[in-house]
Amino acid sequence: MDLNTIWFILIAVLFIGFFFLEGFDYGVGILLPFLGKEDLERRAIINSIGTHWDGNEVWMLTAGGAMFAAFPNWYATLFSGFYLALVVMLLALIARGVAFEYRSKKDDPVWRNRWDWIIFAGSFIPALLWGIAISNLIRGVPIDDKMNFTGNFFTLLNPYSLIGGVASLLLFTLHGSIFLSLKLTDNLLEGARKVAKKLWLPATIVLFVYVILGYFETDMFSKLGVNPGAIPILAGLAILSVGYLLKIQKEGWAFVMTAITIAFSTITIFMGLFPRVMVSSTNPDWSLTIYNASSSPYTLKVMTIVAIIFVPIVLAYQAWSYWIFRKRVSTKQKLEY
């Protein structure tokens, strides 16, 4: 296996970690104004991710950095082509971070309510746009023979990518509701359980519609075959099992299953892309691949050495932080975040 392939896999792993961790993070933010009826309840919901949300976003920054260093042509085409969508996403994430920090600076219900809705918008928009962006990667966008994106913002808003956006939005919100059922107590716990049960069916239906549309809109099935292997099938079985696990109140296993759905769906998309990193809808021969979009072999070699040293350290630190802050959050305890 060459270094180009290794870095393609590593970037896929970074996106899996990002969607898994930030997925429930977004879901919690989306549910905040609806689950929390009073200020104390909303503070408890925010505290459930208060010690993790900024660490989760590091995975996105690392994935973007790895993409820039390992495949600069991919980074350049993606960020110039998806420029407006990525700016909107970035502004939403900035507003979300500011809202987390400022909502409790003033003891005013109107002030806090406004910041809560900003947290909602700052979670809703990225959850939707990530699905749209990934769908366009696999469906293909207009790219010329010089690796330039020749479309515009509205090129990205096709029916397939919009369904992909709704699928990621519903899946992340379901993931977040199950996470809350593992972190909250009393009435908030019951509320999170009810929301998770209500979200499971629409999320599952939209995901399967998205897969069916993929047969017509992408070349995934022609590349992977009608029987694409165990990973996509396990992703489908995992989301199907969530409904039963929620019914018997096995939220821990339900959370594992939504995590598997997110991880295996991401792997399936990267499998469908390989060895391409962006599909050209203008001419398949103009698609960006792990070879024509990559850095020099020396750069990839240095990056590999750095990754071998620091990735285990980062993983260990993040696992440790989740272990330290593993207890449930209650409205009866002192909430300071």
CSV table of C-alpha atoms in Angstrom, one decimal:
chain,number,residue,atom,x,y,z
A,1,MET,CA,0.0,0.0,0.0
A,2,ASP,CA,1.5,3.4,-1.0
A,3,LEU,CA,1.5,6.6,1.0
A,4,ASN,CA,-1.2,8.2,-1.2
A,5,THR,CA,-3.6,5.3,-0.2
A,6,ILE,CA,-2.6,5.5,3.4
A,7,TRP,CA,-3.4,9.2,3.6
A,8,PHE,CA,-6.7,8.7,1.8
A,9,ILE,CA,-7.6,6.2,4.5
A,10,LEU,CA,-6.4,8.4,7.3
A,11,ILE,CA,-8.5,11.3,6.1
A,12,ALA,CA,-11.5,9.0,5.9
A,13,VAL,CA,-10.8,8.0,9.6
A,14,LEU,CA,-10.7,11.7,10.6
A,15,PHE,CA,-14.0,12.3,9.0
A,16,ILE,CA,-15.5,9.2,10.7
A,17,GLY,CA,-14.3,10.5,14.0
A,18,PHE,CA,-15.6,14.0,13.3
A,19,PHE,CA,-19.1,12.8,12.2
A,20,PHE,CA,-19.4,10.4,15.1
A,21,LEU,CA,-18.4,13.0,17.8
A,22,GLU,CA,-19.7,16.2,16.2
A,23,GLY,CA,-22.8,14.4,15.0
A,24,PHE,CA,-24.3,14.0,18.5
A,25,ASP,CA,-22.9,17.4,19.3
A,26,TYR,CA,-25.0,19.0,16.5
A,27,GLY,CA,-28.0,16.9,17.5
A,28,VAL,CA,-27.9,18.2,21.1
A,29,GLY,CA,-27.7,21.8,19.8
A,30,ILE,CA,-30.6,21.2,17.4
A,31,LEU,CA,-32.8,19.8,20.2
A,32,LEU,CA,-31.9,22.4,22.8
A,33,PRO,CA,-34.8,24.8,22.3
A,34,PHE,CA,-37.3,22.0,22.1
A,35,LEU,CA,-36.3,19.7,24.9
A,36,GLY,CA,-35.4,22.4,27.4
A,37,LYS,CA,-38.5,24.2,28.5
A,38,GLU,CA,-36.9,26.2,31.3
A,39,ASP,CA,-33.5,27.9,31.6
A,40,LEU,CA,-32.2,25.3,34.1
A,41,GLU,CA,-33.1,22.5,31.7
A,42,ARG,CA,-31.4,24.2,28.8
A,43,ARG,CA,-28.3,24.7,30.9
A,44,ALA,CA,-28.3,20.9,31.8
A,45,ILE,CA,-28.5,20.1,28.0
A,46,ILE,CA,-25.7,22.4,27.2
A,47,ASN,CA,-23.6,21.0,30.0
A,48,SER,CA,-24.0,17.5,28.6
A,49,ILE,CA,-21.6,18.6,25.7
A,50,GLY,CA,-20.0,21.6,27.5
A,51,THR,CA,-16.8,19.7,28.1
A,52,HIS,CA,-16.6,18.1,24.7
A,53,TRP,CA,-17.9,20.3,21.8
A,54,ASP,CA,-14.8,22.3,21.1
A,55,GLY,CA,-12.6,19.1,21.3
A,56,ASN,CA,-14.9,17.4,18.8
A,57,GLU,CA,-14.4,20.2,16.3
A,58,VAL,CA,-10.7,19.5,16.3
A,59,TRP,CA,-11.4,16.5,14.2
A,60,MET,CA,-12.8,18.7,11.4
A,61,LEU,CA,-9.8,21.0,11.6
A,62,THR,CA,-7.4,18.1,11.5
A,63,ALA,CA,-9.2,16.5,8.6
A,64,GLY,CA,-9.0,19.8,6.7
A,65,GLY,CA,-5.4,20.3,7.6
A,66,ALA,CA,-4.5,16.7,6.5
A,67,MET,CA,-6.4,17.3,3.2
A,68,PHE,CA,-4.5,20.5,2.6
A,69,ALA,CA,-1.1,18.9,3.3
A,70,ALA,CA,-1.6,15.5,1.6
A,71,PHE,CA,-3.8,16.4,-1.3
A,72,PRO,CA,-3.5,20.2,-2.0
A,73,ASN,CA,-5.2,20.1,-5.3
A,74,TRP,CA,-8.2,18.4,-3.7
A,75,TYR,CA,-8.3,21.1,-1.0
A,76,ALA,CA,-8.0,23.9,-3.6
A,77,THR,CA,-10.8,22.6,-5.8
A,78,LEU,CA,-13.1,21.7,-2.9
A,79,PHE,CA,-12.7,25.0,-1.0
A,80,SER,CA,-12.9,27.2,-4.1
A,81,GLY,CA,-15.9,25.3,-5.5
A,82,PHE,CA,-17.8,24.9,-2.3
A,83,TYR,CA,-16.6,28.4,-1.1
A,84,LEU,CA,-20.0,30.0,-0.3
A,85,ALA,CA,-21.4,26.9,1.4
A,86,LEU,CA,-18.3,26.5,3.5
A,87,VAL,CA,-18.4,30.2,4.5
A,88,VAL,CA,-22.0,29.8,5.6
A,89,MET,CA,-21.0,26.7,7.6
A,90,LEU,CA,-18.0,28.5,9.2
A,91,LEU,CA,-20.1,31.5,10.2
A,92,ALA,CA,-22.7,29.1,11.8
A,93,LEU,CA,-19.9,27.4,13.7
A,94,ILE,CA,-18.5,30.7,14.9
A,95,ALA,CA,-21.9,31.9,16.1
A,96,ARG,CA,-22.5,28.6,17.8
A,97,GLY,CA,-19.2,28.8,19.7
A,98,VAL,CA,-19.9,32.4,20.7
A,99,ALA,CA,-23.4,31.4,21.9
A,100,PHE,CA,-22.0,28.7,24.2
A,101,GLU,CA,-19.7,31.2,25.8
A,102,TYR,CA,-22.1,34.2,26.1
A,103,ARG,CA,-25.5,32.8,26.9
A,104,SER,CA,-24.9,32.7,30.6
A,105,LYS,CA,-23.1,36.0,30.8
A,106,LYS,CA,-26.4,37.8,31.5
A,107,ASP,CA,-29.2,36.7,33.8
A,108,ASP,CA,-31.9,37.7,31.3
A,109,PRO,CA,-34.4,35.2,29.8
A,110,VAL,CA,-34.7,37.1,26.5
A,111,TRP,CA,-30.9,37.3,26.1
A,112,ARG,CA,-30.5,33.5,26.8
A,113,ASN,CA,-33.3,32.5,24.6
A,114,ARG,CA,-31.8,34.3,21.7
A,115,TRP,CA,-28.4,32.6,22.2
A,116,ASP,CA,-30.2,29.3,22.5
A,117,TRP,CA,-31.7,29.8,19.0
A,118,ILE,CA,-28.3,30.7,17.7
A,119,ILE,CA,-27.0,27.4,19.1
A,120,PHE,CA,-29.8,25.7,17.2
A,121,ALA,CA,-29.0,27.5,13.9
A,122,GLY,CA,-25.3,26.9,14.4
A,123,SER,CA,-25.9,23.2,14.8
A,124,PHE,CA,-28.7,22.8,12.2
A,125,ILE,CA,-26.8,24.5,9.3
A,126,PRO,CA,-23.6,22.4,9.5
A,127,ALA,CA,-25.5,19.2,10.0
A,128,LEU,CA,-27.4,19.9,6.8
A,129,LEU,CA,-24.5,21.2,4.8
A,130,TRP,CA,-22.2,18.3,5.5
A,131,GLY,CA,-24.6,15.9,4.0
A,132,ILE,CA,-25.0,18.2,0.9
A,133,ALA,CA,-21.2,18.5,0.6
A,134,ILE,CA,-20.4,14.8,0.9
A,135,SER,CA,-23.3,13.9,-1.6
A,136,ASN,CA,-21.8,16.3,-4.2
A,137,LEU,CA,-18.4,14.7,-3.8
A,138,ILE,CA,-19.7,11.3,-4.7
A,139,ARG,CA,-22.3,12.4,-7.3
A,140,GLY,CA,-19.8,14.6,-9.1
A,141,VAL,CA,-19.5,18.4,-9.7
A,142,PRO,CA,-18.4,20.2,-12.9
A,143,ILE,CA,-14.6,20.2,-12.9
A,144,ASP,CA,-12.5,21.0,-16.0
A,145,ASP,CA,-9.2,19.5,-17.2
A,146,LYS,CA,-7.2,22.0,-15.0
A,147,MET,CA,-9.0,20.9,-11.8
A,148,ASN,CA,-11.1,24.0,-11.7
A,149,PHE,CA,-14.7,23.9,-10.4
A,150,THR,CA,-16.8,25.5,-13.1
A,151,GLY,CA,-20.2,25.5,-11.4
A,152,ASN,CA,-21.7,27.8,-8.8
A,153,PHE,CA,-23.4,27.6,-5.4
A,154,PHE,CA,-26.8,26.5,-7.0
A,155,THR,CA,-25.0,23.6,-8.8
A,156,LEU,CA,-24.6,22.0,-5.3
A,157,LEU,CA,-28.3,22.2,-4.5
A,158,ASN,CA,-29.5,19.2,-6.6
A,159,PRO,CA,-32.2,16.8,-5.3
A,160,TYR,CA,-29.7,14.1,-4.4
A,161,SER,CA,-27.5,16.3,-2.3
A,162,LEU,CA,-30.5,17.9,-0.6
A,163,ILE,CA,-31.8,14.4,0.3
A,164,GLY,CA,-28.3,13.7,1.6
A,165,GLY,CA,-28.4,16.9,3.7
A,166,VAL,CA,-31.8,15.9,5.2
A,167,ALA,CA,-30.4,12.4,5.9
A,168,SER,CA,-27.4,13.7,7.7
A,169,LEU,CA,-29.5,16.2,9.6
A,170,LEU,CA,-32.0,13.6,10.8
A,171,LEU,CA,-29.2,11.0,11.6
A,172,PHE,CA,-27.2,13.5,13.7
A,173,THR,CA,-30.3,14.7,15.5
A,174,LEU,CA,-31.2,11.1,16.3
A,175,HIS,CA,-27.6,10.4,17.4
A,176,GLY,CA,-27.8,13.5,19.7
A,177,SER,CA,-31.1,12.5,21.2
A,178,ILE,CA,-29.8,9.1,22.2
A,179,PHE,CA,-26.6,10.8,23.6
A,180,LEU,CA,-28.9,13.0,25.8
A,181,SER,CA,-30.7,9.9,27.0
A,182,LEU,CA,-27.4,8.7,28.3
A,183,LYS,CA,-26.4,12.0,29.9
A,184,LEU,CA,-29.5,13.5,31.4
A,185,THR,CA,-31.9,12.5,34.3
A,186,ASP,CA,-35.5,12.8,35.4
A,187,ASN,CA,-37.9,14.6,33.0
A,188,LEU,CA,-35.1,15.5,30.5
A,189,LEU,CA,-34.2,11.9,30.3
A,190,GLU,CA,-37.8,10.9,29.5
A,191,GLY,CA,-38.0,13.8,26.9
A,192,ALA,CA,-34.9,12.6,25.2
A,193,ARG,CA,-36.2,9.1,25.0
A,194,LYS,CA,-39.4,10.2,23.4
A,195,VAL,CA,-37.7,12.4,20.8
A,196,ALA,CA,-35.3,9.5,19.9
A,197,LYS,CA,-38.2,7.1,19.3
A,198,LYS,CA,-40.0,9.7,17.2
A,199,LEU,CA,-36.9,10.5,15.1
A,200,TRP,CA,-35.8,6.9,14.4
A,201,LEU,CA,-38.4,6.1,11.7
A,202,PRO,CA,-38.1,9.3,9.6
A,203,ALA,CA,-34.3,9.1,9.8
A,204,THR,CA,-34.3,5.5,8.7
A,205,ILE,CA,-36.7,6.1,5.8
A,206,VAL,CA,-34.8,9.1,4.5
A,207,LEU,CA,-31.5,7.2,4.7
A,208,PHE,CA,-32.9,4.3,2.7
A,209,VAL,CA,-34.3,6.7,0.1
A,210,TYR,CA,-30.9,8.3,-0.1
A,211,VAL,CA,-29.3,4.9,-0.8
A,212,ILE,CA,-31.9,4.1,-3.5
A,213,LEU,CA,-31.3,7.5,-5.2
A,214,GLY,CA,-27.6,6.8,-5.1
A,215,TYR,CA,-28.2,4.0,-7.6
A,216,PHE,CA,-29.4,6.5,-10.2
A,217,GLU,CA,-27.3,9.6,-9.3
A,218,THR,CA,-23.9,8.1,-8.6
A,219,ASP,CA,-21.6,5.3,-9.9
A,220,MET,CA,-21.4,3.7,-6.4
A,221,PHE,CA,-23.3,0.6,-7.4
A,222,SER,CA,-21.4,0.1,-10.7
A,223,LYS,CA,-18.1,0.4,-8.7
A,224,LEU,CA,-19.0,-1.6,-5.6
A,225,GLY,CA,-21.6,-3.9,-7.2
A,226,VAL,CA,-25.2,-4.7,-6.2
A,227,ASN,CA,-23.8,-6.6,-3.3
A,228,PRO,CA,-21.3,-4.0,-2.0
A,229,GLY,CA,-19.9,-6.1,0.8
A,230,ALA,CA,-20.4,-6.2,4.6
A,231,ILE,CA,-19.8,-2.6,5.5
A,232,PRO,CA,-22.8,-0.9,3.7
A,233,ILE,CA,-25.1,-3.8,4.7
A,234,LEU,CA,-24.0,-3.5,8.4
A,235,ALA,CA,-24.7,0.2,8.2
A,236,GLY,CA,-28.3,-0.5,7.1
A,237,LEU,CA,-28.8,-3.2,9.7
A,238,ALA,CA,-27.4,-1.0,12.5
A,239,ILE,CA,-29.9,1.8,11.8
A,240,LEU,CA,-32.8,-0.7,11.6
A,241,SER,CA,-31.8,-2.2,15.0
A,242,VAL,CA,-32.0,1.3,16.7
A,243,GLY,CA,-35.8,1.3,16.8
A,244,TYR,CA,-36.0,-2.0,18.7
A,245,LEU,CA,-33.2,-1.0,21.1
A,246,LEU,CA,-34.9,2.3,21.9
A,247,LYS,CA,-38.2,0.4,22.5
A,248,ILE,CA,-36.5,-1.8,25.2
A,249,GLN,CA,-34.6,1.2,26.6
A,250,LYS,CA,-31.1,0.0,25.7
A,251,GLU,CA,-29.9,3.4,24.9
A,252,GLY,CA,-26.2,2.5,25.2
A,253,TRP,CA,-26.5,-0.1,22.5
A,254,ALA,CA,-28.7,2.2,20.4
A,255,PHE,CA,-25.9,4.8,20.6
A,256,VAL,CA,-23.4,2.2,19.5
A,257,MET,CA,-25.7,1.4,16.5
A,258,THR,CA,-26.1,5.0,15.4
A,259,ALA,CA,-22.3,5.4,15.7
A,260,ILE,CA,-21.8,2.3,13.5
A,261,THR,CA,-24.3,3.7,11.0
A,262,ILE,CA,-22.4,7.0,10.8
A,263,ALA,CA,-19.0,5.3,10.6
A,264,PHE,CA,-19.9,2.6,8.1
A,265,SER,CA,-21.9,5.0,5.9
A,266,THR,CA,-18.8,7.3,5.7
A,267,ILE,CA,-16.6,4.3,4.9
A,268,THR,CA,-19.0,3.3,2.1
A,269,ILE,CA,-18.8,6.8,0.6
A,270,PHE,CA,-15.0,6.8,0.7
A,271,MET,CA,-15.0,3.2,-0.8
A,272,GLY,CA,-17.2,4.5,-3.7
A,273,LEU,CA,-14.8,7.5,-4.2
A,274,PHE,CA,-11.5,5.6,-4.2
A,275,PRO,CA,-9.1,6.2,-5.8
A,276,ARG,CA,-10.9,9.5,-6.7
A,277,VAL,CA,-11.3,12.3,-4.2
A,278,MET,CA,-13.6,14.5,-6.3
A,279,VAL,CA,-15.7,13.2,-9.2
A,280,SER,CA,-15.9,15.4,-12.3
A,281,SER,CA,-19.4,15.4,-13.8
A,282,THR,CA,-18.0,17.1,-16.9
A,283,ASN,CA,-15.6,14.3,-17.8
A,284,PRO,CA,-14.8,11.3,-15.6
A,285,ASP,CA,-11.1,11.5,-16.8
A,286,TRP,CA,-10.9,14.9,-15.2
A,287,SER,CA,-11.7,13.6,-11.7
A,288,LEU,CA,-9.3,14.4,-9.0
A,289,THR,CA,-7.6,11.2,-7.6
A,290,ILE,CA,-5.2,10.4,-4.8
A,291,TYR,CA,-2.4,10.6,-7.4
A,292,ASN,CA,-3.0,13.8,-9.4
A,293,ALA,CA,-4.2,15.7,-6.4
A,294,SER,CA,-1.4,14.7,-4.0
A,295,SER,CA,1.7,16.3,-2.4
A,296,SER,CA,5.2,15.0,-3.1
A,297,PRO,CA,6.3,11.6,-1.7
A,298,TYR,CA,8.7,13.4,0.7
A,299,THR,CA,5.8,15.5,2.2
A,300,LEU,CA,3.7,12.4,2.6
A,301,LYS,CA,6.6,10.6,4.3
A,302,VAL,CA,7.1,13.4,6.8
A,303,MET,CA,3.4,13.7,7.5
A,304,THR,CA,3.2,9.9,8.2
A,305,ILE,CA,6.0,10.1,10.8
A,306,VAL,CA,4.3,13.1,12.5
A,307,ALA,CA,0.9,11.3,12.5
A,308,ILE,CA,2.4,8.1,14.0
A,309,ILE,CA,3.8,10.1,16.9
A,310,PHE,CA,0.9,12.5,17.7
A,311,VAL,CA,-2.4,10.7,16.7
A,312,PRO,CA,-2.2,8.2,19.6
A,313,ILE,CA,-1.5,11.0,22.0
A,314,VAL,CA,-4.6,13.0,20.8
A,315,LEU,CA,-6.8,9.9,20.9
A,316,ALA,CA,-5.6,9.0,24.4
A,317,TYR,CA,-6.3,12.6,25.7
A,318,GLN,CA,-9.8,12.7,24.2
A,319,ALA,CA,-10.7,9.3,25.5
A,320,TRP,CA,-9.5,10.4,29.0
A,321,SER,CA,-11.6,13.6,28.9
A,322,TYR,CA,-14.8,11.5,28.0
A,323,TRP,CA,-14.0,9.2,30.9
A,324,ILE,CA,-13.5,12.0,33.4
A,325,PHE,CA,-16.8,13.7,32.4
A,326,ARG,CA,-18.8,10.5,32.0
A,327,LYS,CA,-21.4,11.2,34.8
A,328,ARG,CA,-25.0,12.2,34.0
A,329,VAL,CA,-26.0,15.9,34.2
A,330,SER,CA,-28.9,16.8,36.5
A,331,THR,CA,-30.8,20.0,37.0
A,332,LYS,CA,-30.5,19.4,40.7
A,333,GLN,CA,-26.7,19.9,40.7
A,334,LYS,CA,-24.8,23.2,40.4
A,335,LEU,CA,-24.5,24.1,36.7
A,336,GLU,CA,-21.8,26.7,35.9
A,337,TYR,CA,-21.1,26.3,32.2
